[in-house]
Short mmCIF file of C-alpha atoms (C1' of nucleotides) in Angstrom, two decimals:
data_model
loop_
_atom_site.label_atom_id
_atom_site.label_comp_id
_atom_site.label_asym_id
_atom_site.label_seq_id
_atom_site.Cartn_x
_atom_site.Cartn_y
_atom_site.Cartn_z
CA UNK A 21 -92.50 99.22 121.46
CA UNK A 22 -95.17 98.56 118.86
CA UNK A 23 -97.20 96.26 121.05
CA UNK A 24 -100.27 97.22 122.59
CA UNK A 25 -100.47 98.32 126.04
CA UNK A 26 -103.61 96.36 127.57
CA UNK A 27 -102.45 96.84 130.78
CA UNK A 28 -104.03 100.95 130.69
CA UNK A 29 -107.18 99.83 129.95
CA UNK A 30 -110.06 98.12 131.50
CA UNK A 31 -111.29 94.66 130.57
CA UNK A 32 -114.21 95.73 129.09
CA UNK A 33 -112.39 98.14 126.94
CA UNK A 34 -109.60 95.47 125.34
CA UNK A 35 -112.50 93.02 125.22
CA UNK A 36 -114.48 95.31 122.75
CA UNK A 37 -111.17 96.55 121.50
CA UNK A 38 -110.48 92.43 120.45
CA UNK A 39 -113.91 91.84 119.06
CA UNK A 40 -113.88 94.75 116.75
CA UNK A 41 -110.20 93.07 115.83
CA UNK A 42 -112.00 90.14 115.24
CA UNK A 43 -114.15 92.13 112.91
CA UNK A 44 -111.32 94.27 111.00
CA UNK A 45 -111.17 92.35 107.82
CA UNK A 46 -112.90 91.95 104.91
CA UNK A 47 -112.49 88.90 104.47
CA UNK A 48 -113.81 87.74 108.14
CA UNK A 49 -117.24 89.84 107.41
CA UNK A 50 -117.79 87.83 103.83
CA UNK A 51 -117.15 84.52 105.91
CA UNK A 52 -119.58 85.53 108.90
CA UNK A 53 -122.06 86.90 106.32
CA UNK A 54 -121.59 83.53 104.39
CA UNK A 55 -122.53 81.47 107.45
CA UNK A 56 -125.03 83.90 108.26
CA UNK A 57 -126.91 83.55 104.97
CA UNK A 58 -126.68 79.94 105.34
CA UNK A 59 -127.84 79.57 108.80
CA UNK A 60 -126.29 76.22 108.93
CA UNK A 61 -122.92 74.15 109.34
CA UNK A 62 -121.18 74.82 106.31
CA UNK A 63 -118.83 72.56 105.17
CA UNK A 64 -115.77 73.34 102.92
CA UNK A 65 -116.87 75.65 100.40
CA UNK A 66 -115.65 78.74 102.27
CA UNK A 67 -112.25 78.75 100.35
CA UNK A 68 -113.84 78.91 96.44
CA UNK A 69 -116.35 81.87 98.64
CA UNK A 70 -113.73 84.07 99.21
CA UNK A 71 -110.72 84.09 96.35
CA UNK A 72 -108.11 84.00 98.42
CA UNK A 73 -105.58 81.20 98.51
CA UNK A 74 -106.39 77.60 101.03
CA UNK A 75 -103.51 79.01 103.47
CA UNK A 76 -104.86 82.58 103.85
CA UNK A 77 -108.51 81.39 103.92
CA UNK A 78 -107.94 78.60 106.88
CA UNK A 79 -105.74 81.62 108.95
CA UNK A 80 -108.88 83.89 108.71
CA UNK A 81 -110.99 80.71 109.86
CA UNK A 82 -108.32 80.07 113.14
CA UNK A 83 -109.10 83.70 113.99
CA UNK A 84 -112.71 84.12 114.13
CA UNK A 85 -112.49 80.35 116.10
CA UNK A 86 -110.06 81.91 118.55
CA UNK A 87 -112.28 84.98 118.91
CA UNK A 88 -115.22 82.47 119.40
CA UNK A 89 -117.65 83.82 117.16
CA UNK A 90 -117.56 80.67 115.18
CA UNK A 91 -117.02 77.10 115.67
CA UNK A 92 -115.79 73.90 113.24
CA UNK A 93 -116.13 70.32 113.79
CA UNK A 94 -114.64 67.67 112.11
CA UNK A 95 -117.12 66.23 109.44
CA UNK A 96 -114.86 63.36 107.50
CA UNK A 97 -112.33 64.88 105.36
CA UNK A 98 -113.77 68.22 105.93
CA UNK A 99 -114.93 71.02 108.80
CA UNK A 100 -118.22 71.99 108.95
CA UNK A 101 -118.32 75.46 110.29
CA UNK A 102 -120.95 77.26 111.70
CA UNK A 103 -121.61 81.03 113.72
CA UNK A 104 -121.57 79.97 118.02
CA UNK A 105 -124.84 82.03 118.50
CA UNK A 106 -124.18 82.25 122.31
CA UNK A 107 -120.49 84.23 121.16
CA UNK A 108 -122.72 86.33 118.45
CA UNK A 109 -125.15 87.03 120.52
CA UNK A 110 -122.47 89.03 123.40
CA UNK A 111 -120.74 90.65 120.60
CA UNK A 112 -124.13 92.05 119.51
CA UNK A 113 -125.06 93.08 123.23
CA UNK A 114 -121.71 94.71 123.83
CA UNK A 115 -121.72 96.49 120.40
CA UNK A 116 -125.37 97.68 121.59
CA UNK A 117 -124.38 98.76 124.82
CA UNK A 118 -121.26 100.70 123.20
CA UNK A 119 -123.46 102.68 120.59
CA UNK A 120 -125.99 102.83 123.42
CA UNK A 121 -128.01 106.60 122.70
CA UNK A 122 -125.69 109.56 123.03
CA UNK A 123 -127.53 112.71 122.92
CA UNK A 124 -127.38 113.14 119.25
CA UNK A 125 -127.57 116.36 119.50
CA UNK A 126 -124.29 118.45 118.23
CA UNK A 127 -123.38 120.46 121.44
CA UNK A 128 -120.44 122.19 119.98
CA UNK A 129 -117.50 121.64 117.52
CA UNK B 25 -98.24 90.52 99.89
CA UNK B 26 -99.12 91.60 103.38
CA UNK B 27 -101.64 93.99 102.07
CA UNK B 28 -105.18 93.79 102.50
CA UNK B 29 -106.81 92.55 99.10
CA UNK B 30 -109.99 95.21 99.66
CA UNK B 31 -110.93 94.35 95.64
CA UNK B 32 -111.80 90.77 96.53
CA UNK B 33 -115.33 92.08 98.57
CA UNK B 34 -117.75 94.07 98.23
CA UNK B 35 -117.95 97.82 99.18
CA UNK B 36 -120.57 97.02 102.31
CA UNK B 37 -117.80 94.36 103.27
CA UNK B 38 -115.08 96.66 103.48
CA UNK B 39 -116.99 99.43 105.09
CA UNK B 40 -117.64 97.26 107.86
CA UNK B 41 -114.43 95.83 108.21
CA UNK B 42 -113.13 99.77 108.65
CA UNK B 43 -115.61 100.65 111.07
CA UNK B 44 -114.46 98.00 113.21
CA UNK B 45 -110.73 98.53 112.90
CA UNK B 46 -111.25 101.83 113.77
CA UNK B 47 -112.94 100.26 117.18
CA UNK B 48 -109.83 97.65 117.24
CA UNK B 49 -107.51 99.29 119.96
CA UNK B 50 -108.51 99.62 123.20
CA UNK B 51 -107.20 103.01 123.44
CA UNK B 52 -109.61 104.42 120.44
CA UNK B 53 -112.37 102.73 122.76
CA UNK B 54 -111.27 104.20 125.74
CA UNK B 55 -111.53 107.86 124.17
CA UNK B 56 -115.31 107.21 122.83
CA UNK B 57 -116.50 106.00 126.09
CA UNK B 58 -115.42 109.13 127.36
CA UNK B 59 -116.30 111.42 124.78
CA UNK B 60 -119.80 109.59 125.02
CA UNK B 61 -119.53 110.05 129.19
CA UNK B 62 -118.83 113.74 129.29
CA UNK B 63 -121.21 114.08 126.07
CA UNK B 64 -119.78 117.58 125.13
CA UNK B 65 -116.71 119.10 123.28
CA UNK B 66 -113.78 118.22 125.30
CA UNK B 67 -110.78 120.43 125.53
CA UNK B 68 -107.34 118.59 125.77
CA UNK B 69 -107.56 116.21 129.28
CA UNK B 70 -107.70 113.44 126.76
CA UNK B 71 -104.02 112.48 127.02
CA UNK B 72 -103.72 112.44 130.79
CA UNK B 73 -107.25 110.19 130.49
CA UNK B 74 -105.19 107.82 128.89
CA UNK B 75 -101.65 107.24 130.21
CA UNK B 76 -100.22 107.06 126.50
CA UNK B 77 -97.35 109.44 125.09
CA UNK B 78 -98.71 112.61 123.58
CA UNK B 79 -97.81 111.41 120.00
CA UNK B 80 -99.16 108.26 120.66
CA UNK B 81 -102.53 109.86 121.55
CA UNK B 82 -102.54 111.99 119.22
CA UNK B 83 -101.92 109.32 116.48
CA UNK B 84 -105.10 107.46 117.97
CA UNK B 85 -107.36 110.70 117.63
CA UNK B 86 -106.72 111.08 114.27
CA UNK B 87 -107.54 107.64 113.11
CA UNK B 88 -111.14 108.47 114.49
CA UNK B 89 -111.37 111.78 112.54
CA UNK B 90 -109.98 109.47 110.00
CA UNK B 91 -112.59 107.40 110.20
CA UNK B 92 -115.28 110.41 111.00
CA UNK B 93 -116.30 109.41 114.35
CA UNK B 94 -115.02 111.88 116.13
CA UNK B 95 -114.37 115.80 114.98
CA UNK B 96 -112.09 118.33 116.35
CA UNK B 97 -112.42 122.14 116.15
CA UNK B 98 -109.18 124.30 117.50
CA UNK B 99 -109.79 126.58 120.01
CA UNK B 100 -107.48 129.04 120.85
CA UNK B 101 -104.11 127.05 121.72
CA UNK B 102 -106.36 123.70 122.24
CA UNK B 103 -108.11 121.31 120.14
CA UNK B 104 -111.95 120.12 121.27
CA UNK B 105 -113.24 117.00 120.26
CA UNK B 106 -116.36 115.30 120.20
CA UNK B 107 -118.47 112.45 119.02
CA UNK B 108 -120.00 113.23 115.24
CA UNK B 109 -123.19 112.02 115.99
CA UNK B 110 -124.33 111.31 112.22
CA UNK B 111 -121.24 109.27 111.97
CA UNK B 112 -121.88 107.78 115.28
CA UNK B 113 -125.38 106.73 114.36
CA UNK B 114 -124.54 105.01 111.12
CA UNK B 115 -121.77 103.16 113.08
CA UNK B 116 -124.48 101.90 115.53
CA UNK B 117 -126.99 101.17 112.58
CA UNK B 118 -124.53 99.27 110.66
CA UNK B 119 -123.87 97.03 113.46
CA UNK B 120 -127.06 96.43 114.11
CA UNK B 121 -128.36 95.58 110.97
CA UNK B 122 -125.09 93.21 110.49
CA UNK B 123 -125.74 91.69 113.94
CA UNK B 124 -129.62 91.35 113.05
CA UNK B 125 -130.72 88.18 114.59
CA UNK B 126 -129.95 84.83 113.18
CA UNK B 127 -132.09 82.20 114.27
CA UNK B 128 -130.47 80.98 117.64
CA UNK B 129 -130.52 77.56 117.35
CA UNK B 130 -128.13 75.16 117.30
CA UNK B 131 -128.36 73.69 113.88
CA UNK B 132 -125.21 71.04 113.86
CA UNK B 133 -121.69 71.68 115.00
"C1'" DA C 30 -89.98 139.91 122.04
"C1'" DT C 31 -89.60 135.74 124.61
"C1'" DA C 32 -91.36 131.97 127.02
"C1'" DT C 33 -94.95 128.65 127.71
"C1'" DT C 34 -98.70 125.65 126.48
"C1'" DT C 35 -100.96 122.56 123.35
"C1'" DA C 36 -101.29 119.54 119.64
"C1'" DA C 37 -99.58 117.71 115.12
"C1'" DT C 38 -95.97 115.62 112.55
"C1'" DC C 39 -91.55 113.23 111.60
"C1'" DG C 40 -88.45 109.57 112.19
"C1'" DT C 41 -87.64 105.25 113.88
"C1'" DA C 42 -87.96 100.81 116.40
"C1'" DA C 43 -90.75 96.95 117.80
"C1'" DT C 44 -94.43 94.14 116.84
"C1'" DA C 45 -98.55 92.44 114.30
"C1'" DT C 46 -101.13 91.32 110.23
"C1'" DT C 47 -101.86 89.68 105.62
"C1'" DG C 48 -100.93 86.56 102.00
"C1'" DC C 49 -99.23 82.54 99.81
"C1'" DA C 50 -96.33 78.40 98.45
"C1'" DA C 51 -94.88 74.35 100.37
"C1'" DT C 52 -95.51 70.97 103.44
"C1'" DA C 53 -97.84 68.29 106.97
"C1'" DA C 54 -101.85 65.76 108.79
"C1'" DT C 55 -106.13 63.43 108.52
"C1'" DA C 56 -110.02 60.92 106.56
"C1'" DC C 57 -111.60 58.21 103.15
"C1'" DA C 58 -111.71 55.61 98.56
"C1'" DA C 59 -109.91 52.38 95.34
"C1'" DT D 10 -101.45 50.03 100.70
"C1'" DT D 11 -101.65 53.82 97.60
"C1'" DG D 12 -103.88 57.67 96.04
"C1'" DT D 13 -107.03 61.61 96.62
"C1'" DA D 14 -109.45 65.29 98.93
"C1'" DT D 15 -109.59 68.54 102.59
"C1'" DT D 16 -107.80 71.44 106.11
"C1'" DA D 17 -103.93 73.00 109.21
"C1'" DT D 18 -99.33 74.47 109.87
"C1'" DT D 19 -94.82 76.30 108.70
"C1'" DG D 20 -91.83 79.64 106.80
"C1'" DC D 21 -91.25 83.72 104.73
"C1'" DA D 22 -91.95 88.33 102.43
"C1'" DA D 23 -94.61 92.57 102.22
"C1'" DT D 24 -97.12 95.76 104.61
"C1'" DA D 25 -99.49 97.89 108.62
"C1'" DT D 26 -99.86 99.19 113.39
"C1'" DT D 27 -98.32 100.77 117.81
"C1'" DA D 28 -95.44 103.54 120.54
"C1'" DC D 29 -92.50 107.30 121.69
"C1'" DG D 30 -88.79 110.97 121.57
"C1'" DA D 31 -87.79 114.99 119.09
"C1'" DT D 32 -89.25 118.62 116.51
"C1'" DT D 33 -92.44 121.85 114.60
"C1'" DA D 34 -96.29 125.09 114.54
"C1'" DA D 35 -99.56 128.03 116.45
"C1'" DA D 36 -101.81 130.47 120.21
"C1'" DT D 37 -101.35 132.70 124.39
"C1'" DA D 38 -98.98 134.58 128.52
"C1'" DT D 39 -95.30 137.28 130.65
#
DNA sequence: ATATTTAATCGTAATATTGCAATAATACAA
DNA sequence: TTGTATTATTGCAATATTACGATTAAATAT
């Protein structure tokens, strides 16, 4: 045990389920707010940004590529890294769509 | 090590980053969408909705009260539970504003 | 009173995540 | 070539999450 079972749900429901994931760390928001701010390729700086250690920094980096919502190329010595608007622009459709208007109303509880 | 360093970002930061673990198992999305489908109180089918143990559901619900998305009232040997639509709508505003458009260019990468 | 239903909690195992030091790997400069 | 800068990977420890059986607690039914 202790492993998720995807195989319940429906796509759509581990896909949202793996972009919140994607989401679910502090440190991942200051780096997608960083690039956001920029609105450019950034290049390197993102370790001194954060405070936390080359290693930890780069892992955070590998997950938000694997999730898609950001892309590096090689620049030199260094990666330039920058949002993939096509990626941010589906996780801000399917976020919409999710919180899509429920009757705000409080019918019980 | 192993534990989150929360003091390392800012309080918006890590706000965000909880919102979105709480939206980080399918399962948890799985319940919403059908709290937000039958859009009322709902009395205690939630467990054979999802095909998870009882303890296991029951482990997922709380981690949205947790997290104030969701509210449960106890009524008579059953617990309702529905979307807390304040909750709900700072959830959807949050995203929003931290999905707020960049400019959708390409600019290197 | 006793049994049944419903949901929470406890205990525990399996797995995943977070963090970092140490070590590669790569590009470039001297 | 040798050294330096930059990023990725490896290995490991600490912690968190996921899942479920067993138990508990509380309300209701018989």
């Amino acid at each position: 045990m202790g492993a998720t079972k995807s195989d319940l749900f429906t796509r759509q429901q581990n896909e949202i389920a793996a972009m919140a994931k994607a989401l679910a760390h502090p440190a991942r928001i200051a780096i997608l707010q960083y690039l956001v701010k920029k609105n450019a390729c950034v290049c390197g700086d993102l370790v001194d940004e954060l405070g936390l250690a080359q290693a930890t920094t780069s892992q955070h980096l590998k997950e938000l590529k694997t999730a898609g919502v950001i892309q590096g190329t090689i620049e030199g010595a260094s990666v330039c890294y920058c949002i993939n608007p096509k990626v941010w622009k589906q996780y801000k459709e399917l976020f919409n769509s999710f919180f899509k208007d429920v009757d705000l109303q409080q019918t019980c509880c």
